[in-house]
Short mmCIF file of C-alpha atoms in Angstrom, two decimals:
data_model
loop_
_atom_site.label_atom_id
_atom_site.label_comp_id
_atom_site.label_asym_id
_atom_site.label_seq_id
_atom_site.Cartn_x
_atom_site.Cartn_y
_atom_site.Cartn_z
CA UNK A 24 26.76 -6.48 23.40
CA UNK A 25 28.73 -4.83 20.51
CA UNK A 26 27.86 -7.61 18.39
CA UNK A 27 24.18 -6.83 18.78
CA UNK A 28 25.02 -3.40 18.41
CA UNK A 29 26.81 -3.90 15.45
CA UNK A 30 23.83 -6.11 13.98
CA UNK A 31 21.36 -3.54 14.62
CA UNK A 32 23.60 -0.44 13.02
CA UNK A 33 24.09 -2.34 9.53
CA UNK A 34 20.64 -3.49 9.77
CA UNK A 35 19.69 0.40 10.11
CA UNK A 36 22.12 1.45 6.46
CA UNK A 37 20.87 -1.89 4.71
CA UNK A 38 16.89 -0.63 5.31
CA UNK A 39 18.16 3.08 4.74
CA UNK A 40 20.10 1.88 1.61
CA UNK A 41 16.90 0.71 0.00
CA UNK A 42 14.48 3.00 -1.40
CA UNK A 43 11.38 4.23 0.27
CA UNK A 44 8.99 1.70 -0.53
CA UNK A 45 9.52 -1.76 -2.87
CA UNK A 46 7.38 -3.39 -5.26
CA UNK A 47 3.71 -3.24 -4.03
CA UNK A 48 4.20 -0.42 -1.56
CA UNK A 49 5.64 1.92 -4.05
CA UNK A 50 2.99 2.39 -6.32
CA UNK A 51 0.32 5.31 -6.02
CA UNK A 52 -3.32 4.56 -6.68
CA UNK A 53 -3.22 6.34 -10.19
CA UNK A 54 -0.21 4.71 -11.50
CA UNK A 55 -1.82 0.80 -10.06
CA UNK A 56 -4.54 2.06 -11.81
CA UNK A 57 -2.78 2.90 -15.16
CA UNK A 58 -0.83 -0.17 -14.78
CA UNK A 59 -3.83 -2.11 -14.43
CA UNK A 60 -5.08 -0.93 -17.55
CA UNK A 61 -1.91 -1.10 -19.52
CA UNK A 62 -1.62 -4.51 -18.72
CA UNK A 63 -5.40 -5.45 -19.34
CA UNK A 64 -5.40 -7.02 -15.60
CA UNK A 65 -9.15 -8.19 -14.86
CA UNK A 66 -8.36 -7.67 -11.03
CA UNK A 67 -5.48 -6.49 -9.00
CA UNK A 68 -4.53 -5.58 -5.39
CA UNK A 69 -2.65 -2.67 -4.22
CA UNK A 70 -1.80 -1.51 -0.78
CA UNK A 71 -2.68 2.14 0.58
CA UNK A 72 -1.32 2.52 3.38
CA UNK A 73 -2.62 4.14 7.13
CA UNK A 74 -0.56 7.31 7.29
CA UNK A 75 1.15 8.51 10.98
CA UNK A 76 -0.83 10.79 12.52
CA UNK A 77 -3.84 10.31 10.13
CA UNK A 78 -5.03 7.14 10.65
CA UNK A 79 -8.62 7.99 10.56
CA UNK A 80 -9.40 10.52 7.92
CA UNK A 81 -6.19 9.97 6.45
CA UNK A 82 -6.79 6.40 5.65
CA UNK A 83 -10.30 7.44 4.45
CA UNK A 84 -9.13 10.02 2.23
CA UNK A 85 -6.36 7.39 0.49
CA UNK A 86 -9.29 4.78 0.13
CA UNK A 87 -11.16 7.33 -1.69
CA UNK A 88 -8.31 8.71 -4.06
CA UNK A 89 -7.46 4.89 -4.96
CA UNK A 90 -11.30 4.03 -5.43
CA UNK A 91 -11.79 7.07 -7.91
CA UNK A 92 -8.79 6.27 -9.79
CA UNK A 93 -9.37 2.66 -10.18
CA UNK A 94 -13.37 3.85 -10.94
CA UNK A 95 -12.99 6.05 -13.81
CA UNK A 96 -11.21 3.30 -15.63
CA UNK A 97 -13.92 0.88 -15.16
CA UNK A 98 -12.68 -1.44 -11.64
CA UNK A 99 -15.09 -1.72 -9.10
CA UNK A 100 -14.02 -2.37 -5.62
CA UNK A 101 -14.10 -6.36 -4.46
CA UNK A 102 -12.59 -6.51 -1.05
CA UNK A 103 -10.80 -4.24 1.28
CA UNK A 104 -8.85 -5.94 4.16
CA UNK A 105 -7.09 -4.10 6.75
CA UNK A 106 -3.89 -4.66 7.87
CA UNK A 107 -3.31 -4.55 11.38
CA UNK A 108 0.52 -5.08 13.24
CA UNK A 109 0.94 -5.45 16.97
CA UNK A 110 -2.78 -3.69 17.40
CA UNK A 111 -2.40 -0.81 15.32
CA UNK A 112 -3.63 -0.37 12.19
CA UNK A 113 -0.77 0.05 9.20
CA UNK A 114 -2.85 -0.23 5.83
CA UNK A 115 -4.88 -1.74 3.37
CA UNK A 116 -4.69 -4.05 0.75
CA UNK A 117 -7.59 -3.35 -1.74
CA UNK A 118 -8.64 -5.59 -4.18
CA UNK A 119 -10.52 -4.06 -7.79
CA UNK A 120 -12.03 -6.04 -10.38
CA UNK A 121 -13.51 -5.57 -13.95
CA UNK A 122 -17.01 -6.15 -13.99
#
């Protein structure tokens, strides 16, 4: 038992050593987007994620903000796919495209 216990406690520090989010989960819509451009990508996917406590307009509202951003520099939307864990809902990953 204090094995396990031990296991789970520096499990805990090594996740709360690392930062927030890695990689794909810690970019924002707008900077994807920029990053996107800067890089002359003809498609990418990011994730947006299904917020605690706002899974319903708060996931619509982050869909939105990453469409527009990914819009006004010329990406149209190709495919969103939810991502759902254990029956609830935890994000999307979106795919945009140039046309």
């Amino acid at each position: 038992m204090r094995k396990l216990f031990l296991a789970a406690a520096l499990a805990v520090a090594a996740v709360s050593a690392l930062p927030a989010q890695a990689g794909l989960f810690d970019k924002n819509p707008e900077s994807a987007a920029q990053e996107a451009v800067k890089n002359n990508l003809l498609a990418t996917t990011i994730w947006v994620d299904a917020s605690w406590g706002f899974r319903n307009q708060g996931a619509a509202n982050s869909l939105s903000k990453a469409h527009q951003a990914f819009a006004v520099r010329g990406y149209k939307v190709v495919s969103v796919e939810p991502y759902i864990e254990n029956g609830d809902l935890q994000g999307f990953f979106v795919t945009y495209q140039k046309p």
